Amino acid sequence: QLMQRMMRDQNRKAEEKIKELQNFIQRFSANKSKSRQATSRKKLLDKITVEEMPASSRRYPYVGFTMDRELGKDVLTVSGLTKTVDGVKVLDNVTFTVGRTDKIAFTASNEFAVPTLFKILMGELEPDAGTFKWGVSTSQSYFPQDNSAYFTDTEDSIIRWLEQYSTETYLRGFLGKMLFSGEDVYKPVQVLSGGEKVRCMLSRMMMFGSNVLLLDQPTNHLDLESITAVNNGLIDFKGVVLFASHDHEFTQTVANRIIEILPEGGTFDRVTTYDEYLEMRG
C-alpha cells in the first residue's frame, strides 16, 4: 500500500509536469524566438513516463453480514447465570441486558468463561442457575471457538456442506468471493486447513441473515487479509454483535461496549472502547 501510494504521488507529479510542458509546446512551437525552448521541452516530455501501478498479490475474502429482519426493542436479557465446569465456577451471577445497537466484547481471566456463556446462550449448555431470554425479533448465528464438530463425521465437499443452506448456482459465486475458486469447492471439508474451516463457518453465518452474531475468537487461524475482511464486515453490520477476541485492534474497532466476567462473581460492564476499558482496569 505504501509503495502504491508513493507511485500514485510520483505519477500525479509526472502528469502535472506533462500538462505544463504540453501547454508550453502548444503556445510557443510556432513562435520563432521560443521554438528552441519548445523543442527542448518536447524532448523532455518524451522522457517523462507514468508508471503502471503494480497489482497487489493480496487477496481479501468478502465478509458481509445482512439482516433478514430488523431488531425490536428487546434483544437479550441475562439474569444471574451461574455455571460450574469441572469443579470450577466459571460463571457466577452474570447479569446484563443487550440493546439493539450493542457490539459487545466479552473478556474474562478464566478461558472457559466466555465459551461457556455463549454455549448457554445458544442452548448448547444448561446453566446451574439463572435465566436468559432472547427477544422475539432476534435470530442468532454462532461462531464457536472450536468448530471441529461441524466438519467431522462427514464426507461432504465444501459445496455440498454449504448446500443445506443455499443452491449450488448461488454457492459457486459466493465461494469464489470467499477465495474457494475452481475445483477448490469440491475439496472434502475434513481435509481443510484451520483458516479454510473458518471461512466455511463465516460463509454459513452470512447465509442465515441473522440479526445477532455471537463469535468466539473468529480471527484464530486467519491471515491478515481475512482478519481485515471480518473486521470490516462486523464494523459495517447493522445488528448486534457479541464476541470475544485476543486481537487488540479488532476489539478496539468493533466493540462499543465491554463486559468483563469477573472471577469473584458478576461483571464489569461499560459502554466504552477497548482502549478506554484497559485504562480503567489499569
PDB file of N, CA and C in Angstrom, residues 26-122:
ATOM      1  N   GLN A  26       2.409  23.829 -27.007  1.00  0.00           N
ATOM      2  CA  GLN A  26       1.265  24.304 -27.798  1.00  0.00           C
ATOM      3  C   GLN A  26       1.328  25.810 -28.037  1.00  0.00           C
ATOM      4  N   ARG A  27       1.702  26.544 -26.995  1.00  0.00           N
ATOM      5  CA  ARG A  27       1.704  28.012 -27.081  1.00  0.00           C
ATOM      6  C   ARG A  27       2.856  28.569 -27.917  1.00  0.00           C
ATOM      7  N   PHE A  28       4.036  27.920 -27.816  1.00  0.00           N
ATOM      8  CA  PHE A  28       5.232  28.560 -28.376  1.00  0.00           C
ATOM      9  C   PHE A  28       5.918  27.804 -29.521  1.00  0.00           C
ATOM     10  N   SER A  29       5.363  26.668 -29.968  1.00  0.00           N
ATOM     11  CA  SER A  29       6.045  25.923 -31.043  1.00  0.00           C
ATOM     12  C   SER A  29       6.086  26.719 -32.352  1.00  0.00           C
ATOM     13  N   ALA A  30       5.094  27.588 -32.568  1.00  0.00           N
ATOM     14  CA  ALA A  30       5.060  28.396 -33.810  1.00  0.00           C
ATOM     15  C   ALA A  30       5.810  29.716 -33.643  1.00  0.00           C
ATOM     16  N   ASN A  31       6.284  30.001 -32.420  1.00  0.00           N
ATOM     17  CA  ASN A  31       6.984  31.255 -32.135  1.00  0.00           C
ATOM     18  C   ASN A  31       8.475  31.051 -32.374  1.00  0.00           C
ATOM     19  N   LYS A  32       9.064  31.826 -33.372  1.00  0.00           N
ATOM     20  CA  LYS A  32      10.473  31.605 -33.747  1.00  0.00           C
ATOM     21  C   LYS A  32      11.419  31.796 -32.574  1.00  0.00           C
ATOM     22  N   SER A  33      11.190  32.843 -31.806  1.00  0.00           N
ATOM     23  CA  SER A  33      12.118  33.130 -30.699  1.00  0.00           C
ATOM     24  C   SER A  33      12.064  32.061 -29.592  1.00  0.00           C
ATOM     25  N   LYS A  34      10.938  31.365 -29.508  1.00  0.00           N
ATOM     26  CA  LYS A  34      10.780  30.355 -28.441  1.00  0.00           C
ATOM     27  C   LYS A  34      10.833  28.921 -28.992  1.00  0.00           C
ATOM     28  N   SER A  35      11.050  28.759 -30.282  1.00  0.00           N
ATOM     29  CA  SER A  35      10.970  27.418 -30.897  1.00  0.00           C
ATOM     30  C   SER A  35      12.014  26.462 -30.331  1.00  0.00           C
ATOM     31  N   ARG A  36      13.232  27.011 -30.019  1.00  0.00           N
ATOM     32  CA  ARG A  36      14.277  26.139 -29.467  1.00  0.00           C
ATOM     33  C   ARG A  36      13.855  25.621 -28.087  1.00  0.00           C
ATOM     34  N   GLN A  37      13.272  26.512 -27.258  1.00  0.00           N
ATOM     35  CA  GLN A  37      12.792  26.098 -25.929  1.00  0.00           C
ATOM     36  C   GLN A  37      11.662  25.057 -26.059  1.00  0.00           C
ATOM     37  N   ALA A  38      10.795  25.277 -27.048  1.00  0.00           N
ATOM     38  CA  ALA A  38       9.684  24.339 -27.272  1.00  0.00           C
ATOM     39  C   ALA A  38      10.215  22.967 -27.675  1.00  0.00           C
ATOM     40  N   THR A  39      11.261  22.963 -28.505  1.00  0.00           N
ATOM     41  CA  THR A  39      11.854  21.687 -28.946  1.00  0.00           C
ATOM     42  C   THR A  39      12.494  20.957 -27.764  1.00  0.00           C
ATOM     43  N   SER A  40      13.229  21.692 -26.925  1.00  0.00           N
ATOM     44  CA  SER A  40      13.887  21.041 -25.783  1.00  0.00           C
ATOM     45  C   SER A  40      12.847  20.490 -24.787  1.00  0.00           C
ATOM     46  N   ARG A  41      11.737  21.232 -24.693  1.00  0.00           N
ATOM     47  CA  ARG A  41      10.679  20.750 -23.806  1.00  0.00           C
ATOM     48  C   ARG A  41      10.011  19.497 -24.378  1.00  0.00           C
ATOM     49  N   LYS A  42       9.943  19.436 -25.712  1.00  0.00           N
ATOM     50  CA  LYS A  42       9.349  18.238 -26.333  1.00  0.00           C
ATOM     51  C   LYS A  42      10.224  17.016 -26.053  1.00  0.00           C
ATOM     52  N   LYS A  43      11.559  17.201 -26.089  1.00  0.00           N
ATOM     53  CA  LYS A  43      12.481  16.098 -25.767  1.00  0.00           C
ATOM     54  C   LYS A  43      12.298  15.661 -24.300  1.00  0.00           C
ATOM     55  N   LEU A  44      12.130  16.672 -23.425  1.00  0.00           N
ATOM     56  CA  LEU A  44      11.917  16.394 -22.009  1.00  0.00           C
ATOM     57  C   LEU A  44      10.603  15.637 -21.796  1.00  0.00           C
ATOM     58  N   LEU A  45       9.584  16.047 -22.552  1.00  0.00           N
ATOM     59  CA  LEU A  45       8.269  15.413 -22.464  1.00  0.00           C
ATOM     60  C   LEU A  45       8.339  13.928 -22.833  1.00  0.00           C
ATOM     61  N   ASP A  46       9.144  13.631 -23.875  1.00  0.00           N
ATOM     62  CA  ASP A  46       9.272  12.229 -24.327  1.00  0.00           C
ATOM     63  C   ASP A  46       9.926  11.338 -23.269  1.00  0.00           C
ATOM     64  N   LYS A  47      10.707  11.958 -22.366  1.00  0.00           N
ATOM     65  CA  LYS A  47      11.421  11.171 -21.350  1.00  0.00           C
ATOM     66  C   LYS A  47      10.558  10.885 -20.112  1.00  0.00           C
ATOM     67  N   ILE A  48       9.505  11.684 -19.914  1.00  0.00           N
ATOM     68  CA  ILE A  48       8.667  11.504 -18.707  1.00  0.00           C
ATOM     69  C   ILE A  48       7.730  10.319 -18.900  1.00  0.00           C
ATOM     70  N   THR A  49       7.732   9.432 -17.940  1.00  0.00           N
ATOM     71  CA  THR A  49       6.837   8.268 -18.011  1.00  0.00           C
ATOM     72  C   THR A  49       5.940   8.226 -16.777  1.00  0.00           C
ATOM     73  N   VAL A  50       4.732   7.740 -17.015  1.00  0.00           N
ATOM     74  CA  VAL A  50       3.802   7.489 -15.896  1.00  0.00           C
ATOM     75  C   VAL A  50       3.836   5.990 -15.634  1.00  0.00           C
ATOM     76  N   GLU A  51       4.293   5.636 -14.444  1.00  0.00           N
ATOM     77  CA  GLU A  51       4.473   4.213 -14.111  1.00  0.00           C
ATOM     78  C   GLU A  51       3.128   3.494 -13.995  1.00  0.00           C
ATOM     79  N   GLU A  52       3.135   2.239 -14.451  1.00  0.00           N
ATOM     80  CA  GLU A  52       1.934   1.420 -14.277  1.00  0.00           C
ATOM     81  C   GLU A  52       1.874   0.935 -12.832  1.00  0.00           C
ATOM     82  N   MET A  53       0.699   1.051 -12.236  1.00  0.00           N
ATOM     83  CA  MET A  53       0.542   0.645 -10.832  1.00  0.00           C
ATOM     84  C   MET A  53       0.689  -0.869 -10.707  1.00  0.00           C
ATOM     85  N   PRO A  54       1.516  -1.343  -9.769  1.00  0.00           N
ATOM     86  CA  PRO A  54       1.635  -2.793  -9.582  1.00  0.00           C
ATOM     87  C   PRO A  54       0.356  -3.355  -8.963  1.00  0.00           C
ATOM     88  N   ALA A  55      -0.074  -4.493  -9.452  1.00  0.00           N
ATOM     89  CA  ALA A  55      -1.272  -5.139  -8.877  1.00  0.00           C
ATOM     90  C   ALA A  55      -0.882  -5.816  -7.571  1.00  0.00           C
ATOM     91  N   SER A  56      -1.699  -5.647  -6.559  1.00  0.00           N
ATOM     92  CA  SER A  56      -1.419  -6.278  -5.268  1.00  0.00           C
ATOM     93  C   SER A  56      -1.686  -7.776  -5.359  1.00  0.00           C
ATOM     94  N   SER A  57      -0.795  -8.559  -4.759  1.00  0.00           N
ATOM     95  CA  SER A  57      -0.985 -10.022  -4.752  1.00  0.00           C
ATOM     96  C   SER A  57      -1.874 -10.448  -3.575  1.00  0.00           C
ATOM     97  N   ARG A  58      -2.238  -9.490  -2.731  1.00  0.00           N
ATOM     98  CA  ARG A  58      -3.043  -9.827  -1.561  1.00  0.00           C
ATOM     99  C   ARG A  58      -4.494 -10.068  -1.976  1.00  0.00           C
ATOM    100  N   ARG A  59      -5.078 -11.122  -1.423  1.00  0.00           N
ATOM    101  CA  ARG A  59      -6.457 -11.482  -1.772  1.00  0.00           C
ATOM    102  C   ARG A  59      -7.328 -11.411  -0.523  1.00  0.00           C
ATOM    103  N   TYR A  60      -8.379 -10.620  -0.621  1.00  0.00           N
ATOM    104  CA  TYR A  60      -9.283 -10.441   0.511  1.00  0.00           C
ATOM    105  C   TYR A  60     -10.582 -11.197   0.257  1.00  0.00           C
ATOM    106  N   PRO A  61     -11.009 -12.046   1.189  1.00  0.00           N
ATOM    107  CA  PRO A  61     -12.341 -12.648   1.035  1.00  0.00           C
ATOM    108  C   PRO A  61     -13.403 -11.577   1.268  1.00  0.00           C
ATOM    109  N   TYR A  62     -14.602 -11.831   0.768  1.00  0.00           N
ATOM    110  CA  TYR A  62     -15.706 -10.907   1.032  1.00  0.00           C
ATOM    111  C   TYR A  62     -16.446 -11.382   2.281  1.00  0.00           C
ATOM    112  N   VAL A  63     -16.494 -10.553   3.304  1.00  0.00           N
ATOM    113  CA  VAL A  63     -17.256 -10.877   4.509  1.00  0.00           C
ATOM    114  C   VAL A  63     -18.242  -9.741   4.758  1.00  0.00           C
ATOM    115  N   GLY A  64     -19.529 -10.048   4.625  1.00  0.00           N
ATOM    116  CA  GLY A  64     -20.570  -9.042   4.840  1.00  0.00           C
ATOM    117  C   GLY A  64     -21.816  -9.707   5.401  1.00  0.00           C
ATOM    118  N   PHE A  65     -22.306  -9.208   6.504  1.00  0.00           N
ATOM    119  CA  PHE A  65     -23.484  -9.800   7.153  1.00  0.00           C
ATOM    120  C   PHE A  65     -24.694  -8.889   6.952  1.00  0.00           C
ATOM    121  N   THR A  66     -25.799  -9.472   6.495  1.00  0.00           N
ATOM    122  CA  THR A  66     -27.028  -8.702   6.340  1.00  0.00           C
ATOM    123  C   THR A  66     -28.125  -9.328   7.197  1.00  0.00           C
ATOM    124  N   MET A  67     -29.071  -8.496   7.631  1.00  0.00           N
ATOM    125  CA  MET A  67     -30.166  -8.964   8.484  1.00  0.00           C
ATOM    126  C   MET A  67     -31.417  -9.166   7.645  1.00  0.00           C
ATOM    127  N   ASP A  68     -32.054 -10.318   7.799  1.00  0.00           N
ATOM    128  CA  ASP A  68     -33.340 -10.541   7.131  1.00  0.00           C
ATOM    129  C   ASP A  68     -34.477  -9.816   7.846  1.00  0.00           C
ATOM    130  N   ARG A  69     -34.254  -9.459   9.120  1.00  0.00           N
ATOM    131  CA  ARG A  69     -35.311  -8.832   9.917  1.00  0.00           C
ATOM    132  C   ARG A  69     -34.708  -7.792  10.844  1.00  0.00           C
ATOM    133  N   GLU A  70     -35.370  -6.651  10.961  1.00  0.00           N
ATOM    134  CA  GLU A  70     -34.927  -5.595  11.878  1.00  0.00           C
ATOM    135  C   GLU A  70     -35.109  -6.057  13.331  1.00  0.00           C
ATOM    136  N   LEU A  71     -34.225  -5.591  14.194  1.00  0.00           N
ATOM    137  CA  LEU A  71     -34.327  -5.918  15.618  1.00  0.00           C
ATOM    138  C   LEU A  71     -35.396  -5.072  16.294  1.00  0.00           C
ATOM    139  N   GLY A  72     -36.133  -5.700  17.206  1.00  0.00           N
ATOM    140  CA  GLY A  72     -37.074  -4.965  18.041  1.00  0.00           C
ATOM    141  C   GLY A  72     -36.361  -4.357  19.238  1.00  0.00           C
ATOM    142  N   LYS A  73     -37.133  -3.849  20.164  1.00  0.00           N
ATOM    143  CA  LYS A  73     -36.556  -3.172  21.340  1.00  0.00           C
ATOM    144  C   LYS A  73     -35.841  -4.158  22.256  1.00  0.00           C
ATOM    145  N   ASP A  74     -36.427  -5.354  22.462  1.00  0.00           N
ATOM    146  CA  ASP A  74     -35.832  -6.359  23.357  1.00  0.00           C
ATOM    147  C   ASP A  74     -34.926  -7.295  22.577  1.00  0.00           C
ATOM    148  N   VAL A  75     -33.659  -7.347  22.974  1.00  0.00           N
ATOM    149  CA  VAL A  75     -32.698  -8.221  22.288  1.00  0.00           C
ATOM    150  C   VAL A  75     -32.355  -9.421  23.179  1.00  0.00           C
ATOM    151  N   LEU A  76     -31.777  -9.165  24.339  1.00  0.00           N
ATOM    152  CA  LEU A  76     -31.373 -10.254  25.234  1.00  0.00           C
ATOM    153  C   LEU A  76     -31.327  -9.749  26.670  1.00  0.00           C
ATOM    154  N   THR A  77     -31.910 -10.541  27.558  1.00  0.00           N
ATOM    155  CA  THR A  77     -31.832 -10.255  28.995  1.00  0.00           C
ATOM    156  C   THR A  77     -31.230 -11.465  29.695  1.00  0.00           C
ATOM    157  N   VAL A  78     -30.135 -11.240  30.403  1.00  0.00           N
ATOM    158  CA  VAL A  78     -29.437 -12.304  31.133  1.00  0.00           C
ATOM    159  C   VAL A  78     -29.494 -11.971  32.619  1.00  0.00           C
ATOM    160  N   SER A  79     -29.914 -12.946  33.414  1.00  0.00           N
ATOM    161  CA  SER A  79     -30.094 -12.684  34.845  1.00  0.00           C
ATOM    162  C   SER A  79     -29.500 -13.808  35.705  1.00  0.00           C
ATOM    163  N   GLY A  80     -28.428 -13.485  36.404  1.00  0.00           N
ATOM    164  CA  GLY A  80     -27.845 -14.383  37.402  1.00  0.00           C
ATOM    165  C   GLY A  80     -27.308 -15.704  36.885  1.00  0.00           C
ATOM    166  N   LEU A  81     -26.818 -15.735  35.638  1.00  0.00           N
ATOM    167  CA  LEU A  81     -26.303 -17.006  35.092  1.00  0.00           C
ATOM    168  C   LEU A  81     -25.099 -17.491  35.893  1.00  0.00           C
ATOM    169  N   THR A  82     -25.161 -18.757  36.292  1.00  0.00           N
ATOM    170  CA  THR A  82     -24.090 -19.375  37.078  1.00  0.00           C
ATOM    171  C   THR A  82     -23.827 -20.768  36.508  1.00  0.00           C
ATOM    172  N   LYS A  83     -22.532 -21.111  36.369  1.00  0.00           N
ATOM    173  CA  LYS A  83     -22.192 -22.420  35.818  1.00  0.00           C
ATOM    174  C   LYS A  83     -20.830 -22.872  36.348  1.00  0.00           C
ATOM    175  N   THR A  84     -20.788 -24.112  36.798  1.00  0.00           N
ATOM    176  CA  THR A  84     -19.531 -24.735  37.227  1.00  0.00           C
ATOM    177  C   THR A  84     -19.112 -25.767  36.194  1.00  0.00           C
ATOM    178  N   VAL A  85     -17.842 -25.720  35.779  1.00  0.00           N
ATOM    179  CA  VAL A  85     -17.296 -26.663  34.796  1.00  0.00           C
ATOM    180  C   VAL A  85     -16.085 -27.353  35.433  1.00  0.00           C
ATOM    181  N   ASP A  86     -16.139 -28.681  35.494  1.00  0.00           N
ATOM    182  CA  ASP A  86     -15.049 -29.479  36.077  1.00  0.00           C
ATOM    183  C   ASP A  86     -14.648 -28.968  37.467  1.00  0.00           C
ATOM    184  N   GLY A  87     -15.648 -28.675  38.277  1.00  0.00           N
ATOM    185  CA  GLY A  87     -15.404 -28.252  39.653  1.00  0.00           C
ATOM    186  C   GLY A  87     -15.010 -26.789  39.822  1.00  0.00           C
ATOM    187  N   VAL A  88     -14.905 -26.042  38.722  1.00  0.00           N
ATOM    188  CA  VAL A  88     -14.537 -24.618  38.797  1.00  0.00           C
ATOM    189  C   VAL A  88     -15.734 -23.775  38.379  1.00  0.00           C
ATOM    190  N   LYS A  89     -16.103 -22.807  39.203  1.00  0.00           N
ATOM    191  CA  LYS A  89     -17.231 -21.923  38.883  1.00  0.00           C
ATOM    192  C   LYS A  89     -16.742 -20.889  37.865  1.00  0.00           C
ATOM    193  N   VAL A  90     -17.109 -21.067  36.599  1.00  0.00           N
ATOM    194  CA  VAL A  90     -16.633 -20.163  35.537  1.00  0.00           C
ATOM    195  C   VAL A  90     -17.583 -18.989  35.327  1.00  0.00           C
ATOM    196  N   LEU A  91     -18.854 -19.158  35.662  1.00  0.00           N
ATOM    197  CA  LEU A  91     -19.829 -18.065  35.619  1.00  0.00           C
ATOM    198  C   LEU A  91     -20.497 -17.988  36.980  1.00  0.00           C
ATOM    199  N   ASP A  92     -20.557 -16.780  37.528  1.00  0.00           N
ATOM    200  CA  ASP A  92     -21.157 -16.615  38.848  1.00  0.00           C
ATOM    201  C   ASP A  92     -22.000 -15.339  38.858  1.00  0.00           C
ATOM    202  N   ASN A  93     -23.322 -15.523  38.831  1.00  0.00           N
ATOM    203  CA  ASN A  93     -24.253 -14.397  38.880  1.00  0.00           C
ATOM    204  C   ASN A  93     -23.995 -13.368  37.773  1.00  0.00           C
ATOM    205  N   VAL A  94     -23.879 -13.854  36.531  1.00  0.00           N
ATOM    206  CA  VAL A  94     -23.651 -12.972  35.372  1.00  0.00           C
ATOM    207  C   VAL A  94     -24.992 -12.385  34.922  1.00  0.00           C
ATOM    208  N   THR A  95     -25.061 -11.061  34.949  1.00  0.00           N
ATOM    209  CA  THR A  95     -26.309 -10.359  34.641  1.00  0.00           C
ATOM    210  C   THR A  95     -26.023  -9.177  33.710  1.00  0.00           C
ATOM    211  N   PHE A  96     -26.760  -9.080  32.615  1.00  0.00           N
ATOM    212  CA  PHE A  96     -26.648  -7.917  31.716  1.00  0.00           C
ATOM    213  C   PHE A  96     -27.830  -7.908  30.754  1.00  0.00           C
ATOM    214  N   THR A  97     -28.071  -6.756  30.138  1.00  0.00           N
ATOM    215  CA  THR A  97     -29.114  -6.602  29.127  1.00  0.00           C
ATOM    216  C   THR A  97     -28.467  -6.062  27.852  1.00  0.00           C
ATOM    217  N   VAL A  98     -28.851  -6.597  26.724  1.00  0.00           N
ATOM    218  CA  VAL A  98     -28.274  -6.176  25.439  1.00  0.00           C
ATOM    219  C   VAL A  98     -29.259  -5.262  24.713  1.00  0.00           C
ATOM    220  N   GLY A  99     -28.742  -4.119  24.232  1.00  0.00           N
ATOM    221  CA  GLY A  99     -29.537  -3.180  23.443  1.00  0.00           C
ATOM    222  C   GLY A  99     -29.353  -3.413  21.956  1.00  0.00           C
ATOM    223  N   ARG A 100     -30.200  -2.829  21.139  1.00  0.00           N
ATOM    224  CA  ARG A 100     -30.230  -3.129  19.697  1.00  0.00           C
ATOM    225  C   ARG A 100     -29.056  -2.540  18.916  1.00  0.00           C
ATOM    226  N   THR A 101     -28.247  -1.662  19.539  1.00  0.00           N
ATOM    227  CA  THR A 101     -27.075  -1.101  18.838  1.00  0.00           C
ATOM    228  C   THR A 101     -25.761  -1.591  19.456  1.00  0.00           C
ATOM    229  N   ASP A 102     -25.845  -2.579  20.345  1.00  0.00           N
ATOM    230  CA  ASP A 102     -24.648  -3.036  21.061  1.00  0.00           C
ATOM    231  C   ASP A 102     -23.750  -3.929  20.215  1.00  0.00           C
ATOM    232  N   LYS A 103     -22.450  -3.658  20.311  1.00  0.00           N
ATOM    233  CA  LYS A 103     -21.423  -4.576  19.809  1.00  0.00           C
ATOM    234  C   LYS A 103     -20.495  -4.801  21.001  1.00  0.00           C
ATOM    235  N   ILE A 104     -20.719  -5.926  21.682  1.00  0.00           N
ATOM    236  CA  ILE A 104     -20.105  -6.151  22.992  1.00  0.00           C
ATOM    237  C   ILE A 104     -18.939  -7.135  22.893  1.00  0.00           C
ATOM    238  N   ALA A 105     -17.773  -6.688  23.382  1.00  0.00           N
ATOM    239  CA  ALA A 105     -16.625  -7.590  23.520  1.00  0.00           C
ATOM    240  C   ALA A 105     -16.646  -8.157  24.936  1.00  0.00           C
ATOM    241  N   PHE A 106     -16.609  -9.486  25.035  1.00  0.00           N
ATOM    242  CA  PHE A 106     -16.577 -10.160  26.332  1.00  0.00           C
ATOM    243  C   PHE A 106     -15.143 -10.568  26.641  1.00  0.00           C
ATOM    244  N   THR A 107     -14.772 -10.377  27.876  1.00  0.00           N
ATOM    245  CA  THR A 107     -13.428 -10.760  28.307  1.00  0.00           C
ATOM    246  C   THR A 107     -13.512 -11.397  29.690  1.00  0.00           C
ATOM    247  N   ALA A 108     -12.552 -12.252  30.008  1.00  0.00           N
ATOM    248  CA  ALA A 108     -12.545 -12.928  31.312  1.00  0.00           C
ATOM    249  C   ALA A 108     -11.163 -13.494  31.563  1.00  0.00           C
ATOM    250  N   SER A 109     -10.770 -13.567  32.844  1.00  0.00           N
ATOM    251  CA  SER A 109      -9.474 -14.164  33.182  1.00  0.00           C
ATOM    252  C   SER A 109      -9.528 -15.683  33.026  1.00  0.00           C
ATOM    253  N   ASN A 110     -10.714 -16.268  33.199  1.00  0.00           N
ATOM    254  CA  ASN A 110     -10.881 -17.715  33.006  1.00  0.00           C
ATOM    255  C   ASN A 110     -11.217 -17.991  31.538  1.00  0.00           C
ATOM    256  N   GLU A 111     -10.381 -18.781  30.871  1.00  0.00           N
ATOM    257  CA  GLU A 111     -10.545 -19.001  29.426  1.00  0.00           C
ATOM    258  C   GLU A 111     -11.838 -19.729  29.064  1.00  0.00           C
ATOM    259  N   PHE A 112     -12.474 -20.391  30.045  1.00  0.00           N
ATOM    260  CA  PHE A 112     -13.714 -21.125  29.762  1.00  0.00           C
ATOM    261  C   PHE A 112     -14.970 -20.279  29.973  1.00  0.00           C
ATOM    262  N   ALA A 113     -14.812 -19.089  30.556  1.00  0.00           N
ATOM    263  CA  ALA A 113     -15.983 -18.285  30.930  1.00  0.00           C
ATOM    264  C   ALA A 113     -16.809 -17.859  29.716  1.00  0.00           C
ATOM    265  N   VAL A 114     -16.162 -17.236  28.732  1.00  0.00           N
ATOM    266  CA  VAL A 114     -16.917 -16.722  27.569  1.00  0.00           C
ATOM    267  C   VAL A 114     -17.466 -17.865  26.702  1.00  0.00           C
ATOM    268  N   PRO A 115     -16.646 -18.909  26.360  1.00  0.00           N
ATOM    269  CA  PRO A 115     -17.229 -20.023  25.613  1.00  0.00           C
ATOM    270  C   PRO A 115     -18.421 -20.662  26.322  1.00  0.00           C
ATOM    271  N   THR A 116     -18.346 -20.775  27.658  1.00  0.00           N
ATOM    272  CA  THR A 116     -19.457 -21.360  28.430  1.00  0.00           C
ATOM    273  C   THR A 116     -20.695 -20.471  28.336  1.00  0.00           C
ATOM    274  N   LEU A 117     -20.498 -19.156  28.489  1.00  0.00           N
ATOM    275  CA  LEU A 117     -21.621 -18.210  28.374  1.00  0.00           C
ATOM    276  C   LEU A 117     -22.282 -18.323  27.001  1.00  0.00           C
ATOM    277  N   PHE A 118     -21.475 -18.330  25.936  1.00  0.00           N
ATOM    278  CA  PHE A 118     -22.024 -18.380  24.573  1.00  0.00           C
ATOM    279  C   PHE A 118     -22.777 -19.694  24.322  1.00  0.00           C
ATOM    280  N   LYS A 119     -22.217 -20.792  24.851  1.00  0.00           N
ATOM    281  CA  LYS A 119     -22.890 -22.088  24.682  1.00  0.00           C
ATOM    282  C   LYS A 119     -24.240 -22.111  25.403  1.00  0.00           C
ATOM    283  N   ILE A 120     -24.313 -21.488  26.564  1.00  0.00           N
ATOM    284  CA  ILE A 120     -25.594 -21.392  27.296  1.00  0.00           C
ATOM    285  C   ILE A 120     -26.583 -20.552  26.483  1.00  0.00           C
ATOM    286  N   LEU A 121     -26.114 -19.410  25.969  1.00  0.00           N
ATOM    287  CA  LEU A 121     -26.993 -18.513  25.202  1.00  0.00           C
ATOM    288  C   LEU A 121     -27.486 -19.160  23.908  1.00  0.00           C
ATOM    289  N   MET A 122     -26.712 -20.116  23.376  1.00  0.00           N
ATOM    290  CA  MET A 122     -27.115 -20.809  22.148  1.00  0.00           C
ATOM    291  C   MET A 122     -27.832 -22.136  22.434  1.00  0.00           C
TER     292      MET A 122
END
